[in-house]
Amino acid sequence: YTYIGAPYGVGGLDCSGFTSAVYADLGVYLTDSPAAQYAFGTPAAAEAGDLVFFDEYGYGISHVGIATGYGTMIHSSIYYGAVVEAPIDSVPGYVGAVDVY
């Protein structure tokens, strides 16, 4: 939650840059690519801390956020221009979640 309000793109905080930064704070190092992050963990049920992935345009994984466990996610949104909390179903093309622990 400490990243909420951080500007999109500043300091590398696009969607996968945001998830990489959060997990680096926890000692887990992810590549800065939504598709590569999708392949990193094991399939999960979008519980708190799981990465959630989207195929927004029908061409493969294009977006990633972090599930809160309440049907929402925290993600770096180009639409809002910042890191925000939003319903998981507010982004089109939900693909699934992975547990990276």
Coordinates of N, CA, C and O in Angstrom, one line a residue:
Y1 N 0.8 -1.2 0.0 CA 0.0 0.0 0.0 C 0.9 1.3 0.0 O 0.4 2.3 -0.3
T2 N 2.1 1.2 0.4 CA 2.9 2.4 0.5 C 3.2 3.0 -0.9 O 3.6 4.1 -1.0
Y3 N 3.0 2.2 -2.0 CA 3.3 2.7 -3.3 C 2.1 3.4 -3.9 O 2.2 4.0 -5.0
I4 N 0.9 3.3 -3.3 CA -0.3 3.9 -3.9 C -0.1 5.4 -4.0 O 0.4 6.1 -3.1
G5 N -0.4 5.9 -5.2 CA -0.2 7.3 -5.6 C 1.1 7.6 -6.3 O 1.3 8.7 -6.8
A6 N 2.0 6.6 -6.3 CA 3.3 6.8 -7.0 C 3.0 7.0 -8.5 O 2.2 6.2 -9.0
P7 N 3.6 8.0 -9.1 CA 3.3 8.2 -10.6 C 3.6 7.0 -11.5 O 4.7 6.4 -11.2
Y8 N 2.8 6.7 -12.4 CA 3.1 5.7 -13.4 C 4.4 6.0 -14.2 O 4.5 7.2 -14.6
G9 N 5.2 5.1 -14.3 CA 6.4 5.2 -15.1 C 7.6 5.9 -14.4 O 8.7 5.7 -14.9
V10 N 7.4 6.6 -13.4 CA 8.4 7.3 -12.7 C 9.3 6.3 -11.9 O 8.7 5.5 -11.2
G11 N 10.6 6.3 -12.1 CA 11.4 5.4 -11.4 C 11.2 3.9 -11.9 O 11.5 3.0 -11.1
G12 N 10.7 3.7 -13.1 CA 10.5 2.4 -13.6 C 9.2 1.8 -13.1 O 9.0 0.6 -13.3
L13 N 8.2 2.5 -12.6 CA 7.0 2.0 -12.1 C 5.9 1.8 -13.1 O 4.8 2.3 -13.0
D14 N 6.2 1.1 -14.2 CA 5.1 0.6 -15.0 C 4.6 -0.6 -14.3 O 5.0 -0.9 -13.1
C15 N 3.7 -1.4 -14.9 CA 3.1 -2.4 -14.1 C 4.0 -3.5 -13.6 O 4.0 -3.8 -12.4
S16 N 4.9 -4.0 -14.4 CA 5.9 -5.0 -14.0 C 7.0 -4.4 -13.2 O 7.6 -5.1 -12.3
G17 N 7.3 -3.1 -13.4 CA 8.3 -2.5 -12.6 C 7.8 -2.3 -11.2 O 8.6 -2.4 -10.2
F18 N 6.5 -2.0 -11.0 CA 5.9 -1.9 -9.7 C 6.0 -3.2 -9.0 O 6.4 -3.3 -7.8
T19 N 5.5 -4.3 -9.6 CA 5.5 -5.6 -9.0 C 6.9 -6.0 -8.6 O 7.2 -6.6 -7.6
S20 N 7.9 -5.8 -9.5 CA 9.3 -6.1 -9.2 C 9.8 -5.3 -8.0 O 10.5 -5.9 -7.2
A21 N 9.4 -4.0 -7.9 CA 9.9 -3.2 -6.8 C 9.3 -3.7 -5.4 O 10.0 -3.9 -4.4
V22 N 8.0 -4.1 -5.4 CA 7.4 -4.6 -4.2 C 8.0 -5.9 -3.8 O 8.4 -6.1 -2.6
Y23 N 8.2 -6.8 -4.7 CA 8.8 -8.1 -4.3 C 10.3 -8.0 -4.0 O 10.8 -8.7 -3.1
A24 N 11.0 -7.0 -4.6 CA 12.4 -6.8 -4.2 C 12.5 -6.3 -2.8 O 13.4 -6.7 -2.1
D25 N 11.5 -5.5 -2.4 CA 11.5 -5.1 -1.0 C 11.3 -6.3 0.0 O 11.7 -6.2 1.1
L26 N 10.8 -7.4 -0.5 CA 10.6 -8.6 0.2 C 11.7 -9.7 0.0 O 11.6 -10.8 0.5
G27 N 12.7 -9.3 -0.8 CA 13.8 -10.2 -1.1 C 13.6 -11.2 -2.2 O 14.3 -12.1 -2.4
V28 N 12.5 -11.0 -3.0 CA 12.2 -11.8 -4.2 C 12.4 -11.0 -5.4 O 11.9 -9.9 -5.6
Y29 N 13.3 -11.5 -6.3 CA 13.6 -10.7 -7.5 C 13.0 -11.2 -8.7 O 13.1 -12.4 -9.1
L30 N 12.2 -10.3 -9.4 CA 11.4 -10.7 -10.6 C 12.0 -9.9 -11.8 O 12.5 -8.8 -11.6
T31 N 11.8 -10.5 -13.0 CA 12.2 -9.7 -14.2 C 11.1 -8.6 -14.4 O 10.0 -8.7 -13.9
D32 N 11.5 -7.6 -15.2 CA 10.6 -6.5 -15.4 C 9.9 -6.8 -16.7 O 10.0 -6.1 -17.7
S33 N 9.0 -7.8 -16.7 CA 8.2 -8.2 -17.9 C 7.0 -8.9 -17.3 O 7.1 -9.9 -16.6
P34 N 5.8 -8.5 -17.7 CA 4.6 -9.2 -17.2 C 4.6 -10.7 -17.7 O 4.3 -11.6 -16.9
A35 N 5.0 -10.9 -18.9 CA 4.9 -12.3 -19.4 C 5.9 -13.2 -18.6 O 5.7 -14.3 -18.3
A36 N 7.1 -12.7 -18.4 CA 8.2 -13.4 -17.7 C 7.7 -13.7 -16.2 O 8.0 -14.7 -15.7
Q37 N 7.1 -12.7 -15.6 CA 6.6 -12.8 -14.2 C 5.5 -13.9 -14.2 O 5.4 -14.7 -13.2
Y38 N 4.7 -14.0 -15.2 CA 3.6 -15.0 -15.2 C 4.2 -16.4 -15.2 O 3.6 -17.3 -14.6
A39 N 5.3 -16.6 -15.8 CA 6.0 -17.9 -15.9 C 6.8 -18.2 -14.6 O 7.3 -19.3 -14.4
F40 N 6.9 -17.3 -13.7 CA 7.8 -17.4 -12.5 C 7.3 -18.2 -11.4 O 8.0 -19.0 -10.8
G41 N 6.0 -18.1 -11.1 CA 5.4 -18.8 -9.9 C 4.6 -20.0 -10.3 O 4.6 -20.6 -11.4
T42 N 3.7 -20.4 -9.3 CA 2.8 -21.5 -9.5 C 1.4 -21.0 -9.5 O 1.0 -20.0 -8.8
P43 N 0.5 -21.6 -10.3 CA -0.9 -21.1 -10.4 C -1.5 -21.0 -9.0 O -1.3 -21.8 -8.1
A44 N -2.3 -19.9 -8.9 CA -3.0 -19.6 -7.6 C -4.4 -19.1 -7.8 O -4.8 -19.0 -8.9
A45 N -5.0 -18.8 -6.7 CA -6.4 -18.3 -6.7 C -6.6 -16.9 -6.4 O -7.7 -16.4 -6.0
A46 N -5.6 -16.0 -6.7 CA -5.7 -14.6 -6.5 C -5.9 -14.2 -5.0 O -6.8 -13.4 -4.7
E47 N -5.1 -14.8 -4.2 CA -5.2 -14.5 -2.8 C -4.2 -13.3 -2.5 O -3.3 -13.0 -3.4
A48 N -4.3 -12.7 -1.3 CA -3.4 -11.6 -1.0 C -1.9 -11.9 -1.3 O -1.4 -12.9 -0.9
G49 N -1.3 -11.0 -2.1 CA 0.1 -11.2 -2.4 C 0.4 -11.9 -3.7 O 1.5 -11.8 -4.2
D50 N -0.6 -12.6 -4.2 CA -0.4 -13.2 -5.5 C -0.4 -12.2 -6.7 O -1.0 -11.2 -6.6
L51 N 0.4 -12.5 -7.7 CA 0.4 -11.7 -8.9 C -0.8 -12.1 -9.7 O -1.1 -13.3 -9.9
V52 N -1.5 -11.1 -10.3 CA -2.6 -11.3 -11.2 C -2.3 -10.8 -12.6 O -1.7 -9.7 -12.7
F53 N -2.7 -11.5 -13.6 CA -2.2 -11.2 -14.9 C -3.4 -11.0 -15.9 O -4.4 -11.7 -15.8
F54 N -3.1 -10.2 -16.9 CA -4.1 -9.8 -17.9 C -3.6 -9.9 -19.3 O -2.4 -9.5 -19.5
D55 N -4.4 -10.3 -20.2 CA -4.2 -10.2 -21.7 C -5.2 -9.2 -22.2 O -6.3 -9.5 -22.6
E56 N -4.8 -7.9 -22.1 CA -5.8 -6.9 -22.4 C -6.2 -6.7 -23.9 O -7.2 -6.2 -24.2
Y57 N -5.3 -7.2 -24.7 CA -5.5 -6.9 -26.2 C -5.6 -8.2 -27.0 O -5.7 -8.1 -28.2
G58 N -5.5 -9.4 -26.4 CA -5.6 -10.6 -27.1 C -4.3 -11.0 -27.8 O -4.3 -11.9 -28.6
Y59 N -3.2 -10.5 -27.3 CA -1.9 -10.8 -27.9 C -0.9 -11.4 -26.9 O 0.3 -11.5 -27.1
G60 N -1.4 -11.8 -25.7 CA -0.5 -12.4 -24.7 C -0.5 -11.5 -23.4 O -1.2 -10.4 -23.4
I61 N 0.1 -11.9 -22.4 CA 0.2 -11.2 -21.1 C 0.7 -9.8 -21.3 O 1.8 -9.6 -21.9
S62 N -0.1 -8.8 -20.9 CA 0.2 -7.4 -21.1 C 0.2 -6.6 -19.8 O 0.6 -5.4 -19.8
H63 N -0.3 -7.1 -18.7 CA -0.5 -6.3 -17.5 C -0.4 -7.2 -16.3 O -0.8 -8.4 -16.3
V64 N 0.1 -6.7 -15.2 CA 0.3 -7.5 -13.9 C 0.0 -6.5 -12.8 O 0.3 -5.3 -12.8
G65 N -0.6 -7.1 -11.7 CA -0.8 -6.4 -10.5 C -0.7 -7.3 -9.3 O -0.3 -8.5 -9.5
I66 N -0.9 -6.9 -8.1 CA -0.8 -7.7 -6.9 C -2.2 -7.8 -6.2 O -2.8 -6.7 -5.9
A67 N -2.7 -9.0 -6.1 CA -4.0 -9.2 -5.5 C -4.0 -8.8 -4.0 O -3.0 -9.0 -3.3
T68 N -5.1 -8.3 -3.5 CA -5.2 -7.9 -2.1 C -5.9 -9.0 -1.3 O -5.8 -8.9 -0.1
G69 N -6.6 -9.8 -2.0 CA -7.4 -10.9 -1.3 C -8.8 -10.5 -1.1 O -9.6 -11.2 -0.5
Y70 N -9.2 -9.3 -1.5 CA -10.5 -8.7 -1.4 C -11.2 -8.5 -2.7 O -12.1 -7.7 -2.8
G71 N -10.7 -9.2 -3.7 CA -11.3 -8.9 -5.1 C -10.7 -7.7 -5.8 O -11.2 -7.3 -6.8
T72 N -9.7 -7.1 -5.1 CA -9.1 -6.0 -5.7 C -7.6 -6.3 -5.9 O -7.1 -7.3 -5.5
M73 N -6.9 -5.4 -6.6 CA -5.5 -5.5 -6.8 C -4.9 -4.1 -6.7 O -5.6 -3.1 -6.9
I74 N -3.6 -4.1 -6.4 CA -2.8 -2.9 -6.5 C -2.0 -3.0 -7.7 O -1.3 -4.0 -7.9
H75 N -2.0 -2.0 -8.6 CA -1.3 -2.0 -9.8 C -0.9 -0.6 -10.3 O -1.5 0.3 -9.9
S76 N 0.1 -0.6 -11.1 CA 0.5 0.7 -11.7 C -0.3 0.8 -13.0 O -0.1 0.1 -14.0
S77 N -1.2 1.8 -13.0 CA -2.2 2.0 -14.1 C -1.8 3.1 -15.0 O -1.7 4.3 -14.5
I78 N -1.7 2.8 -16.2 CA -1.4 3.9 -17.2 C -2.7 4.7 -17.4 O -2.6 5.9 -17.6
Y79 N -3.9 4.1 -17.2 CA -5.2 4.8 -17.2 C -5.2 5.9 -16.2 O -5.6 7.1 -16.5
Y80 N -4.9 5.6 -14.9 CA -4.9 6.6 -13.8 C -3.6 7.4 -13.7 O -3.6 8.4 -13.0
G81 N -2.6 6.9 -14.3 CA -1.3 7.6 -14.3 C -0.6 7.4 -12.9 O 0.3 8.2 -12.6
A82 N -1.0 6.4 -12.2 CA -0.4 6.2 -10.8 C -0.6 4.7 -10.4 O -1.4 4.0 -11.0
V83 N 0.0 4.4 -9.3 CA -0.3 3.1 -8.6 C -1.6 3.3 -7.8 O -1.8 4.2 -7.1
V84 N -2.6 2.4 -8.1 CA -3.9 2.5 -7.5 C -4.4 1.1 -7.1 O -3.8 0.1 -7.5
E85 N -5.4 1.1 -6.2 CA -6.1 -0.1 -5.9 C -7.4 -0.1 -6.7 O -8.1 0.9 -6.7
A86 N -7.7 -1.2 -7.4 CA -8.9 -1.3 -8.2 C -9.4 -2.7 -8.2 O -8.7 -3.7 -7.9
P87 N -10.7 -2.9 -8.5 CA -11.2 -4.3 -8.7 C -10.5 -5.0 -9.8 O -10.1 -4.5 -10.8
I88 N -10.2 -6.3 -9.5 CA -9.5 -7.1 -10.5 C -10.3 -7.1 -11.8 O -9.7 -7.1 -12.9
D89 N -11.6 -7.2 -11.7 CA -12.4 -7.2 -13.0 C -12.5 -5.9 -13.7 O -13.2 -5.8 -14.7
S90 N -11.8 -4.8 -13.2 CA -11.8 -3.6 -13.9 C -10.9 -3.5 -15.1 O -10.9 -2.6 -15.9
V91 N -10.0 -4.5 -15.1 CA -9.0 -4.6 -16.2 C -9.5 -5.7 -17.1 O -9.7 -6.8 -16.6
P92 N -9.6 -5.5 -18.4 CA -10.1 -6.6 -19.3 C -9.0 -7.7 -19.5 O -7.8 -7.5 -19.4
G93 N -9.5 -8.9 -19.7 CA -8.6 -10.0 -20.1 C -8.0 -10.8 -19.0 O -6.8 -11.2 -19.2
Y94 N -8.6 -10.9 -17.9 CA -8.0 -11.6 -16.7 C -7.6 -13.0 -17.2 O -8.4 -13.8 -17.8
V95 N -6.3 -13.4 -16.9 CA -5.8 -14.7 -17.3 C -5.7 -15.6 -16.1 O -6.0 -16.8 -16.2
G96 N -5.2 -15.1 -15.0 CA -5.1 -15.9 -13.8 C -4.1 -15.3 -12.8 O -3.6 -14.2 -13.0
A97 N -3.7 -16.0 -11.8 CA -2.8 -15.5 -10.7 C -1.7 -16.6 -10.5 O -1.9 -17.8 -10.8
V98 N -0.6 -16.1 -10.0 CA 0.5 -17.0 -9.6 C 1.0 -16.6 -8.2 O 1.0 -15.4 -7.9
D99 N 1.4 -17.6 -7.5 CA 2.0 -17.4 -6.2 C 3.5 -17.4 -6.4 O 4.0 -18.4 -7.0
V100 N 4.2 -16.4 -6.0 CA 5.7 -16.4 -6.2 C 6.5 -16.7 -5.0 O 7.7 -16.6 -5.0
Y101 N 5.9 -17.1 -3.9 CA 6.7 -17.5 -2.7 C 7.2 -18.9 -2.8 O 6.6 -19.8 -3.1

